[in-house]
Amino acid sequence: VLNSAFCPLGPILLVLLLQSTQRQHNSNRVMVTSVIFVFFCVLLSLRDRVFAQKCVNATFRSISGSSPARPSEACDADSPFVVNKSSCMYFGQRLSLSRFYDAFPRDVFFPIAPNVENLEGEEYVAATREQVDEGARTIESFLRCGQPFSVLGGGHGNAGASVVMGRRLLNTQFFEYTSSDLDDDVLYNGVWDGQQDVGTVTVGAGTMSGLAMFTDGWTDVALPVGQTPSVGISGLTLGGGFGFLTRFGGLLCDRMKSLTAIVPSTPEGNIVTVTKDNEYADLFWASCGGGGGNFAVVTEFQFNPIQACQWDDDTETCTVLKLHLELIATVETVMHYQEWSIKMSTRITPNLIVKNATHVLIEGIFLGDKSMWKIAVEMSGVSESTPITSTDLLGSVVEMTFPKAVDSLTDWNPKPDPSEMLESFRGEERTYWKYKSLFLFEPLPAEAIQILVEEAMHFEKNYKSKKNKVVFEFQALGGNPGKPGDDDNYPDWSPKNMFSSVSPKDTAFPHRGALHCLTLKSEAFMLVSGGLATRLLTQMEAVYDRIEPFVRGKASYYNYVDPNLPLETPYFQNGVELNPGVEDRNYWINRLRETKSKYNPMDMLGNPLGIDMTSTEKSEAAGLDSSGAPIPSNYLASSAFMVLLTGYLFFQTTHASAIFLQHYVRW
């Protein structure tokens, strides 16, 4: 309370005191008061940091002492598993990772206790099977409370929709564990493509994707997760999930074998195992692209991992190639990249970043050796006269182990021992960030690329900081250059594209015909950069508005759900007609609504940007008016107020300081 109230009000009190002192001509009082104020505020700030950390550790330790969780405590406001507004932990646990979005849930409930060893940073200890099973039963009891709630996984939701004003918040972060059961006979049979069933990886719903990628220390199998290791596995999977391995291995949800979930279709809840072949096949379908927080509370996934590299009989390591190629930022280069990236072998899922005013960066991981890379480059149609030359590509790859390649491209720390990775990312700093996306079913025209190149120059000129930035990325998805004739024998240099070869109606992710995903990313890191972050975001939105008319279909990625876009339409209706053989534009959204009405009929589990948000009340909750237009966000208003208040305090403090300096010199 002192740090929240006194220190922000302190400058105002000091200004008034200085003005009062000015009238009394007592400069000694000014000096003493200033020193005391500064010292007291610094002391409070340090005390607050220490107190907050002690509070978190003490609270979680008390929960851990009650482990395993008791289902009877799910509705008890005084339960040690409930963090309510009177707790010192509430303000930290209620937040999503984007500082743009703040909401105040009724309370935060943890159905499973943390392990003290994880809190102390001594070593990583996974949740036990007993904890997991008891936690699932506790969630059943939680549903019996009959209170609306939302679910929080990793907290990386693009619009902060996991945390909803007034709803209870179910935090699943301690469902954190991995295990594997791999088939060595398949893994080492000499076949290396993304189609084999090499075994099963089991991942808890609260696990970070970086930990899940290297399950049990395996370094030659992996899951096709995204580029940020601290992203939760649940939201990433349920919304689709693409990254550096998508063309070879498909979406993350394409690798899903089964999931365990609690469905709120009955008052008592129901723990079910969901597969594509059992009675819950419709829920399995919706869980591959239909988004998190809509249908059920997932506690566990089982995946078929990708064979990331192949052991050489003559060596004890298996390696891949890392591509890192910087080129001059020209319209011709980006245009050629769009053509080349879908003609390139599916063993690489390249990504182009318009990084600044002068250069673009092409990166990727090629799952093969240099001889295979040379064939792939030759087959992609490049030459010494194309904007991206064969010499550029052949000279820009480095052979290394798969974990090292991932680390090099993403700044991960993928060690077989996951403790260091978890400690690095669990305390991730909240920043001002937001993504916008457009699926490209055909190459973006030169006029639109010219806009992106010019805007990159504008952002670099006006915001000269690596931490405060707007970037534009072209993530390759489509292209099947090795496609054979009537037989299904793909060449070794380019196996089947496991993203685009999936029939659009087989999953809730409808955009299988997309060639690329264009992503606009705005981010500001500074703690007091609310004003700067708002300007960056506003200008990024303006770039999006200029680019969108050039994009056919205007479809967006549901994992980058945007409160400034109409609900549902950009993700499950726009662009679906561009898939071959698709005639019913409403197929996906109608089927998703049917699934939700079956498993979550009372909208007990929900968020403002979820499925079936068609009423005026729900649109307003999502930050939209009845027509789908955005309602001004409160952070814009609060930022304007803070700018005015800061300006006033700066003027008053400068004026008073001048008087103080004059008196001090005289004294």
XYZ file of C-alpha atoms in Angstrom:
667
model
C 0.000 0.000 0.000
C 2.789 2.417 0.893
C 4.719 1.769 -2.280
C 1.601 1.938 -4.437
C 0.177 5.102 -2.890
C 2.934 7.140 -1.261
C 5.645 7.013 -3.928
C 3.410 8.012 -6.879
C 1.878 10.781 -4.731
C 5.258 11.691 -3.276
C 6.307 13.992 -6.149
C 3.073 15.958 -5.771
C 3.584 16.289 -2.018
C 7.195 17.297 -2.574
C 6.205 19.983 -5.076
C 3.684 21.414 -2.618
C 6.258 21.293 0.154
C 8.868 23.001 -1.996
C 6.419 25.743 -2.899
C 5.573 26.171 0.772
C 9.274 26.305 1.630
C 9.806 28.860 -1.080
C 7.466 31.215 0.723
C 9.222 30.566 4.031
C 12.700 31.018 2.534
C 13.952 28.025 4.508
C 16.287 26.142 2.214
C 17.489 23.777 4.957
C 14.027 22.257 5.149
C 14.007 21.796 1.394
C 17.266 19.909 1.403
C 16.417 17.702 4.371
C 12.927 16.915 3.012
C 14.310 16.005 -0.407
C 16.902 13.634 0.989
C 14.406 11.958 3.322
C 11.837 11.541 0.547
C 14.269 10.009 -1.941
C 15.737 7.671 0.694
C 12.291 6.582 1.906
C 11.017 5.851 -1.603
C 14.116 3.814 -2.533
C 13.801 1.894 0.716
C 10.127 1.169 0.056
C 10.864 0.019 -3.461
C 13.559 -2.407 -2.309
C 11.375 -3.638 0.521
C 8.488 -4.204 -1.865
C 10.597 -6.362 -4.189
C 11.866 -8.511 -1.326
C 8.424 -8.748 0.256
C 6.755 -9.723 -3.032
C 9.214 -12.563 -3.646
C 8.871 -13.810 -0.073
C 5.093 -13.679 -0.435
C 5.148 -15.760 -3.624
C 7.477 -18.368 -2.144
C 5.605 -18.522 1.167
C 2.210 -18.818 -0.507
C 3.255 -21.539 -2.931
C 5.116 -23.329 -0.161
C 1.938 -23.392 1.926
C 0.061 -24.799 -1.056
C 2.770 -27.368 -1.594
C 2.462 -28.367 2.046
C -1.163 -29.249 1.368
C -0.294 -31.412 -1.619
C -2.037 -33.188 -3.132
C -4.928 -30.811 -3.633
C -8.241 -31.739 -2.054
C -11.255 -31.539 -4.353
C -13.357 -30.173 -1.483
C -11.267 -26.996 -1.528
C -12.214 -25.969 -5.062
C -15.111 -23.736 -3.960
C -13.601 -22.622 -0.652
C -12.551 -18.961 -0.804
C -10.229 -19.537 2.161
C -8.494 -22.523 0.583
C -4.703 -22.255 0.333
C -5.180 -23.042 -3.356
C -7.198 -19.857 -3.926
C -5.454 -16.520 -4.474
C -8.027 -13.781 -3.981
C -7.838 -10.001 -3.972
C -6.714 -9.899 -0.356
C -3.588 -11.929 -1.171
C -0.243 -10.309 -1.902
C 0.020 -12.667 -4.884
C -3.193 -11.609 -6.589
C -1.791 -8.764 -8.648
C 0.990 -10.934 -10.035
C -1.010 -14.081 -10.735
C -3.921 -12.355 -12.445
C -1.862 -10.892 -15.305
C -1.300 -12.024 -18.860
C 2.157 -11.401 -20.292
C 1.135 -8.429 -22.437
C 1.054 -5.213 -20.435
C -1.622 -3.900 -22.799
C -4.232 -6.045 -21.084
C -5.196 -5.979 -17.430
C -8.264 -7.654 -15.981
C -9.394 -8.464 -12.449
C -10.724 -12.011 -12.088
C -12.762 -12.923 -9.057
C -9.868 -15.050 -7.791
C -7.133 -17.400 -9.054
C -7.434 -21.125 -8.341
C -4.564 -23.654 -8.532
C -5.879 -27.228 -8.872
C -2.401 -28.679 -8.448
C 0.374 -27.674 -6.070
C 3.878 -26.653 -7.117
C 6.936 -28.515 -6.004
C 9.017 -26.557 -3.504
C 12.211 -27.566 -5.327
C 11.014 -25.692 -8.421
C 10.308 -22.546 -6.392
C 13.696 -22.661 -4.710
C 15.439 -23.094 -8.062
C 17.367 -26.083 -6.750
C 16.249 -28.490 -9.451
C 13.318 -29.144 -11.724
C 10.880 -31.664 -10.282
C 7.961 -32.667 -12.478
C 4.453 -33.065 -11.136
C 3.791 -36.631 -10.014
C 1.063 -38.850 -11.419
C -0.684 -38.667 -8.040
C -0.688 -34.867 -8.191
C -1.930 -34.866 -11.766
C -4.792 -37.299 -11.130
C -5.839 -35.518 -7.951
C -5.605 -32.176 -9.757
C -7.956 -33.420 -12.461
C -10.481 -34.525 -9.821
C -10.120 -31.122 -8.181
C -11.026 -29.460 -11.473
C -14.144 -31.650 -11.563
C -15.054 -30.249 -8.142
C -14.204 -26.761 -9.386
C -16.805 -27.162 -12.124
C -19.392 -28.174 -9.522
C -19.048 -24.713 -7.964
C -21.230 -23.482 -10.824
C -19.163 -20.311 -11.249
C -18.030 -18.972 -14.660
C -14.292 -19.253 -15.191
C -11.486 -18.960 -17.702
C -8.271 -20.992 -18.010
C -4.704 -19.654 -17.970
C -1.838 -21.692 -19.394
C 1.388 -19.921 -20.360
C -0.171 -16.450 -20.349
C 0.966 -15.567 -23.888
C -2.513 -14.984 -25.289
C -2.247 -12.239 -27.916
C -5.232 -10.347 -26.487
C -4.962 -11.342 -22.833
C -8.292 -13.149 -23.134
C -7.372 -15.892 -20.661
C -7.929 -13.483 -17.776
C -11.526 -12.232 -17.695
C -13.006 -9.540 -15.499
C -15.256 -11.064 -12.822
C -14.714 -14.723 -13.759
C -12.699 -17.139 -11.676
C -9.290 -17.926 -13.165
C -8.192 -21.569 -13.308
C -4.378 -21.613 -13.450
C -2.986 -24.858 -14.890
C 0.706 -23.919 -14.883
C 1.692 -26.649 -12.397
C 0.424 -29.457 -14.641
C 4.042 -29.484 -15.700
C 5.664 -32.774 -16.693
C 6.831 -34.763 -19.713
C 7.527 -38.392 -20.466
C 8.218 -40.445 -23.561
C 7.760 -43.930 -24.949
C 9.634 -44.104 -28.248
C 9.997 -46.972 -30.697
C 13.686 -47.468 -31.438
C 12.933 -49.858 -34.286
C 11.043 -47.131 -36.130
C 13.335 -44.322 -35.030
C 16.424 -46.007 -36.462
C 14.939 -47.807 -39.476
C 16.691 -45.540 -41.994
C 13.528 -43.661 -43.024
C 13.611 -39.950 -42.203
C 10.409 -38.058 -42.880
C 7.585 -36.506 -40.895
C 5.078 -39.307 -41.493
C 6.376 -42.093 -39.253
C 4.893 -42.898 -35.857
C 8.076 -42.957 -33.780
C 6.293 -43.305 -30.426
C 4.483 -41.157 -27.876
C 5.445 -38.066 -25.910
C 3.166 -37.190 -22.962
C 3.070 -33.524 -21.942
C 1.216 -31.868 -19.066
C -1.057 -28.971 -19.958
C 0.992 -26.472 -17.951
C 4.316 -27.336 -19.581
C 6.278 -24.713 -21.469
C 6.769 -25.570 -25.125
C 10.544 -25.291 -24.761
C 10.554 -28.060 -22.175
C 8.104 -30.167 -24.197
C 10.270 -29.927 -27.298
C 13.128 -31.850 -25.701
C 11.190 -34.410 -23.692
C 13.243 -36.602 -21.365
C 16.458 -35.143 -22.749
C 15.938 -36.541 -26.248
C 17.822 -34.500 -28.839
C 16.960 -36.393 -32.012
C 13.163 -36.156 -31.697
C 11.171 -32.991 -31.120
C 7.747 -31.391 -31.275
C 7.091 -28.706 -33.938
C 6.566 -25.888 -31.437
C 6.939 -22.163 -32.092
C 9.784 -19.709 -31.660
C 9.283 -18.736 -27.995
C 10.145 -21.388 -25.395
C 8.011 -19.921 -22.596
C 4.745 -20.247 -24.558
C 2.407 -22.742 -22.902
C 1.852 -26.014 -24.732
C -1.944 -25.919 -24.307
C -2.828 -22.676 -26.055
C -0.247 -23.285 -28.765
C -1.638 -26.740 -29.553
C -5.334 -25.920 -29.370
C -4.950 -22.951 -31.731
C -2.890 -24.924 -34.278
C 0.759 -24.161 -33.566
C 3.305 -23.513 -36.306
C 7.041 -22.873 -36.187
C 10.400 -23.841 -37.735
C 9.366 -27.465 -38.476
C 5.835 -27.016 -39.841
C 6.348 -28.015 -43.477
C 8.170 -31.206 -42.427
C 6.059 -32.145 -39.394
C 2.759 -30.261 -39.706
C 1.099 -28.123 -37.071
C 1.678 -29.042 -33.441
C -1.957 -30.167 -33.200
C -1.411 -32.422 -36.243
C 1.015 -34.433 -34.086
C -1.587 -34.896 -31.337
C -2.617 -38.500 -30.620
C -4.937 -37.878 -27.691
C -5.715 -35.462 -24.898
C -7.182 -35.748 -21.418
C -9.780 -33.129 -20.544
C -12.562 -32.226 -18.128
C -15.677 -31.228 -20.044
C -18.224 -28.925 -18.382
C -21.214 -30.447 -20.200
C -22.734 -31.676 -16.944
C -22.856 -30.005 -13.514
C -20.474 -32.581 -12.050
C -17.932 -32.384 -14.865
C -16.435 -35.376 -16.593
C -12.797 -36.500 -17.122
C -12.461 -37.976 -20.610
C -9.747 -39.250 -22.918
C -10.186 -37.743 -26.377
C -8.962 -39.282 -29.634
C -9.930 -38.871 -33.269
C -11.474 -42.369 -33.324
C -13.466 -42.586 -30.087
C -16.803 -41.105 -29.024
C -15.184 -37.696 -28.489
C -13.878 -37.405 -32.045
C -15.721 -34.099 -32.522
C -13.916 -32.626 -29.505
C -10.610 -33.904 -30.895
C -11.402 -32.204 -34.217
C -12.187 -28.881 -32.478
C -9.012 -29.118 -30.388
C -6.827 -28.845 -33.498
C -7.194 -25.168 -34.396
C -10.427 -24.268 -32.578
C -8.531 -22.442 -29.831
C -8.120 -22.759 -26.081
C -10.659 -21.816 -23.447
C -13.677 -22.815 -25.532
C -14.656 -26.447 -25.040
C -12.936 -28.184 -22.125
C -10.113 -27.936 -19.589
C -7.179 -29.937 -20.940
C -4.812 -31.511 -18.419
C -2.604 -33.679 -20.667
C -1.570 -34.206 -24.300
C -0.023 -37.154 -26.090
C 1.938 -36.406 -29.272
C 3.747 -38.264 -32.013
C 7.093 -36.424 -32.136
C 9.187 -35.680 -35.206
C 12.445 -37.408 -35.927
C 14.580 -34.253 -35.994
C 17.811 -35.822 -37.181
C 19.217 -39.161 -38.239
C 22.080 -40.968 -36.608
C 25.104 -41.621 -38.773
C 26.472 -45.147 -38.421
C 29.997 -43.760 -38.227
C 29.439 -41.023 -35.621
C 27.908 -40.590 -32.200
C 26.054 -37.373 -32.997
C 23.258 -36.447 -35.351
C 23.268 -33.057 -37.006
C 21.139 -30.660 -39.036
C 21.879 -27.467 -40.973
C 21.083 -23.989 -39.707
C 20.356 -21.351 -42.362
C 21.199 -17.738 -41.530
C 21.213 -15.424 -44.550
C 21.122 -11.613 -44.477
C 20.290 -9.809 -47.720
C 19.683 -6.243 -48.808
C 16.063 -5.254 -48.130
C 14.577 -4.776 -51.575
C 11.148 -5.461 -53.005
C 12.734 -7.907 -55.469
C 14.331 -9.944 -52.674
C 11.089 -10.352 -50.741
C 9.151 -11.157 -53.907
C 11.666 -13.848 -54.823
C 11.638 -15.267 -51.290
C 7.892 -15.872 -51.556
C 8.461 -17.892 -54.721
C 11.618 -19.708 -53.570
C 10.399 -20.692 -50.086
C 7.521 -22.814 -51.404
C 9.697 -24.449 -54.083
C 12.301 -25.335 -51.487
C 12.447 -28.755 -49.857
C 9.950 -29.396 -47.078
C 12.905 -30.319 -44.876
C 13.127 -26.582 -44.157
C 10.399 -24.163 -43.048
C 12.072 -20.841 -43.837
C 11.144 -17.540 -42.241
C 11.951 -14.092 -43.644
C 12.100 -11.082 -41.320
C 12.089 -7.506 -42.599
C 14.346 -6.573 -39.704
C 15.365 -2.982 -40.478
C 15.657 -0.350 -43.171
C 18.540 -2.039 -44.953
C 18.369 -5.804 -44.495
C 16.100 -8.820 -44.417
C 17.002 -12.030 -42.631
C 16.156 -15.537 -43.872
C 16.449 -18.290 -41.245
C 15.521 -21.911 -40.854
C 16.556 -25.414 -39.841
C 17.180 -27.921 -42.631
C 16.616 -31.492 -41.490
C 19.314 -33.070 -43.602
C 23.000 -32.975 -44.520
C 24.913 -30.765 -46.941
C 24.611 -33.152 -49.877
C 20.831 -33.162 -49.483
C 20.862 -29.358 -49.072
C 22.738 -28.962 -52.354
C 20.120 -31.020 -54.191
C 17.306 -29.028 -52.563
C 18.884 -25.704 -53.567
C 19.333 -26.872 -57.157
C 15.721 -28.090 -57.343
C 14.351 -24.789 -55.967
C 15.176 -22.919 -59.170
C 17.708 -20.394 -57.882
C 20.727 -19.316 -59.886
C 23.426 -16.672 -59.779
C 21.058 -14.209 -61.463
C 18.124 -14.503 -59.034
C 17.796 -12.086 -56.077
C 18.523 -15.004 -53.733
C 21.432 -16.801 -55.373
C 22.552 -20.392 -55.108
C 25.893 -19.146 -53.765
C 24.049 -17.234 -51.022
C 22.170 -20.354 -49.949
C 25.021 -22.855 -50.225
C 27.341 -20.596 -48.247
C 24.919 -19.651 -45.451
C 24.357 -22.986 -43.712
C 26.269 -24.371 -40.752
C 26.190 -27.992 -39.591
C 25.350 -28.452 -35.905
C 23.270 -30.550 -33.520
C 19.543 -29.973 -33.564
C 19.358 -28.449 -30.030
C 22.160 -26.033 -30.885
C 20.388 -25.006 -34.095
C 17.197 -24.295 -32.156
C 19.125 -22.327 -29.567
C 20.917 -20.315 -32.254
C 17.706 -19.298 -34.012
C 15.528 -18.589 -30.993
C 17.858 -17.741 -28.077
C 16.566 -20.790 -26.223
C 18.580 -22.769 -23.757
C 17.533 -26.301 -24.775
C 19.588 -28.350 -22.348
C 18.600 -31.960 -21.653
C 18.267 -30.956 -17.994
C 15.221 -28.639 -18.135
C 15.758 -26.874 -14.809
C 17.795 -24.010 -16.246
C 15.327 -23.479 -19.063
C 12.387 -23.296 -16.657
C 14.103 -20.892 -14.293
C 15.045 -18.645 -17.224
C 11.541 -18.216 -18.560
C 9.138 -18.643 -15.644
C 9.870 -15.096 -14.472
C 9.491 -13.642 -17.957
C 9.106 -9.877 -17.947
C 5.744 -8.509 -19.016
C 6.101 -6.245 -22.028
C 3.899 -4.194 -24.314
C 3.433 -6.513 -27.281
C 0.853 -7.492 -29.853
C 0.791 -9.522 -33.083
C -1.401 -9.202 -36.161
C -1.496 -11.789 -38.929
C -2.701 -12.447 -42.458
C -2.530 -15.802 -44.250
C -1.208 -15.406 -47.802
C -2.835 -17.760 -50.308
C -0.887 -16.095 -53.111
C 2.271 -13.968 -53.101
C 1.948 -10.486 -51.656
C 2.257 -8.004 -54.569
C 5.169 -5.611 -55.008
C 3.122 -2.560 -53.969
C 2.412 -4.085 -50.568
C 6.017 -5.176 -50.050
C 7.147 -1.640 -50.868
C 4.973 -0.435 -47.996
C 6.602 -2.908 -45.593
C 10.134 -1.915 -46.640
C 9.329 1.792 -46.303
C 7.694 1.286 -42.927
C 10.700 -0.693 -41.667
C 12.811 2.331 -42.549
C 10.371 4.592 -40.710
C 10.398 2.492 -37.545
C 14.188 2.230 -37.485
C 14.550 5.983 -37.976
C 12.100 6.934 -35.236
C 12.657 4.142 -32.704
C 16.369 3.376 -32.592
C 16.212 0.540 -30.112
C 16.508 -3.236 -30.324
C 13.993 -3.563 -27.521
C 11.300 -1.263 -28.883
C 10.488 -2.423 -32.383
C 8.026 -3.427 -35.068
C 9.021 -6.275 -37.397
C 7.335 -8.052 -40.307
C 7.741 -11.805 -40.849
C 6.910 -14.137 -43.744
C 6.592 -17.653 -42.269
C 6.550 -20.275 -45.036
C 3.834 -22.928 -44.745
C 2.850 -24.276 -48.156
C 4.599 -25.769 -51.130
C 5.057 -29.455 -51.924
C 7.924 -29.531 -54.439
C 8.588 -33.258 -54.134
C 4.989 -34.247 -54.887
C 5.076 -37.431 -56.996
C 2.600 -38.706 -59.519
C -0.068 -41.233 -58.634
C 2.152 -43.192 -56.256
C 2.931 -41.709 -52.851
C 6.696 -42.104 -53.055
C 8.164 -38.725 -52.240
C 11.880 -38.137 -52.912
C 14.254 -38.139 -49.970
C 15.300 -34.536 -50.596
C 11.715 -33.291 -50.059
C 9.188 -35.455 -48.139
C 5.461 -34.740 -48.106
C 4.393 -31.305 -46.799
C 2.665 -32.307 -43.570
C 0.911 -28.934 -43.248
C -0.731 -28.519 -46.635
C -1.357 -32.225 -47.324
C -3.928 -32.385 -44.505
C -7.451 -32.033 -45.861
C -8.916 -28.686 -44.653
C -12.011 -30.307 -43.153
C -10.009 -32.872 -41.181
C -9.261 -30.329 -38.440
C -10.660 -27.069 -37.097
C -7.732 -25.234 -38.703
C -9.171 -24.271 -42.108
C -6.280 -22.507 -43.870
C -4.353 -25.458 -45.301
C -4.063 -23.718 -48.660
C -2.006 -20.847 -47.228
C 1.481 -20.418 -48.658
C 2.754 -18.060 -45.946
C 1.635 -16.338 -42.783
C 2.510 -12.636 -42.715
C 2.918 -11.526 -39.098
C 3.284 -7.948 -37.873
C 4.872 -7.761 -34.414
C 4.964 -4.731 -32.142
C 6.898 -4.808 -28.876
C 8.190 -2.339 -26.289
C 10.190 -3.562 -23.291
C 10.682 -0.483 -21.142
C 8.773 -0.498 -17.871
C 7.585 3.102 -18.290
C 7.091 2.938 -22.041
C 3.310 2.861 -22.129
C 3.187 5.937 -24.328
C 5.872 4.653 -26.699
C 4.262 1.216 -26.828
C 0.926 2.761 -27.739
C 2.504 4.744 -30.569
C 4.256 1.639 -31.890
C 1.034 -0.345 -31.745
C -0.997 2.404 -33.417
C 1.486 2.671 -36.270
C 1.631 -1.112 -36.670
C -2.160 -1.142 -36.913
C -1.892 1.541 -39.599
C 0.550 -0.624 -41.586
C -1.870 -3.561 -41.294
C -4.703 -1.399 -42.637
C -2.576 -0.446 -45.640
C -1.528 -4.031 -46.367
C -4.876 -5.787 -45.866
C -6.490 -4.610 -49.161
C -3.736 -6.425 -51.082
C -4.414 -9.769 -49.342
C -6.873 -12.184 -50.863
C -9.135 -13.871 -48.317
C -8.127 -11.675 -45.335
C -7.819 -14.697 -43.046
C -5.981 -14.514 -39.704
C -4.407 -16.977 -37.268
C -6.579 -17.727 -34.223
C -3.567 -17.987 -31.921
C -3.030 -14.291 -32.752
C -6.639 -13.431 -31.950
C -7.189 -9.680 -32.267
C -9.800 -7.695 -30.276
C -9.808 -5.075 -33.043
C -11.143 -7.563 -35.585
C -14.680 -8.991 -35.801
C -15.200 -12.113 -33.722
C -14.717 -15.525 -35.355
C -14.962 -14.371 -38.991
C -11.241 -13.720 -39.743
C -10.213 -17.079 -38.285
C -12.864 -19.559 -39.411
C -14.705 -17.973 -42.358
C -12.408 -15.611 -44.253
C -10.380 -17.276 -46.980
C -11.730 -20.793 -46.483
C -13.162 -20.770 -50.013
C -9.567 -20.569 -51.310
C -8.997 -24.185 -50.252
C -9.616 -26.608 -53.159
C -13.043 -28.221 -53.007
C -14.426 -26.035 -50.204
C -17.818 -24.513 -50.948
C -19.456 -23.990 -47.543
C -17.896 -20.897 -45.979
C -19.630 -21.598 -42.662
C -18.536 -25.240 -42.278
C -15.888 -24.601 -39.603
C -17.674 -22.004 -37.522
C -20.934 -23.970 -37.500
C -19.192 -27.165 -36.466
C -17.228 -25.342 -33.732
C -20.458 -23.863 -32.362
C -22.082 -27.283 -32.349
C -19.115 -28.728 -30.464
C -19.192 -25.968 -27.886
C -22.926 -26.329 -27.365
C -22.400 -30.050 -26.755
C -19.472 -29.884 -24.316
C -19.782 -26.388 -22.820
C -23.461 -25.477 -23.270
C -23.714 -22.936 -20.443
C -20.496 -21.149 -21.430
C -19.187 -21.973 -17.955
C -15.699 -22.012 -19.469
C -15.247 -18.987 -21.662
C -13.477 -15.803 -22.619
C -14.519 -12.645 -24.481
C -12.889 -13.712 -27.749
C -14.015 -17.334 -27.752
C -16.315 -19.297 -30.040
C -20.008 -18.398 -30.314
C -19.582 -14.781 -29.258
C -22.467 -13.396 -31.303
C -24.580 -11.439 -28.826
C -24.171 -7.737 -28.164
C -23.224 -8.374 -24.543
C -20.410 -10.729 -25.497
C -19.172 -8.391 -28.228
C -18.916 -5.553 -25.765
C -17.055 -7.813 -23.346
C -14.558 -8.481 -26.117
C -13.895 -4.790 -26.714
C -16.195 -4.468 -29.746
C -19.411 -2.560 -30.308
C -22.460 -4.255 -31.808
C -21.184 -3.699 -35.350
C -17.809 -5.282 -34.658
C -15.886 -2.003 -34.562
C -13.260 -1.649 -31.841
C -14.137 0.169 -28.645
C -11.264 2.444 -27.516
C -9.064 0.531 -25.080
C -8.674 1.811 -21.554
C -4.909 1.800 -21.825
C -5.142 4.585 -24.416
C -7.121 6.749 -22.040
C -4.891 5.966 -19.091
C -1.762 6.671 -21.157
C -3.127 10.084 -22.158
C -3.891 10.873 -18.525
C -0.400 9.833 -17.454
C 1.175 12.023 -20.139
C -0.756 15.058 -18.874
C 0.006 14.275 -15.233
C 3.695 13.684 -15.981
C 3.894 16.961 -17.886
C 2.321 18.858 -15.013
C 4.629 17.255 -12.437
C 7.667 17.907 -14.632
C 6.790 21.584 -14.938
C 6.108 22.001 -11.240
C 9.194 20.043 -10.174
C 11.471 21.936 -12.570
C 10.156 25.257 -11.326
C 10.522 24.277 -7.682
C 13.970 22.788 -8.292
C 15.155 26.055 -9.774
C 14.043 27.882 -6.623
C 15.689 25.193 -4.492
C 18.959 25.493 -6.413
C 18.958 29.256 -6.004
C 18.411 28.947 -2.250
C 20.974 26.144 -1.932
C 23.707 28.176 -3.624
C 22.893 31.140 -1.426
C 22.992 28.901 1.689
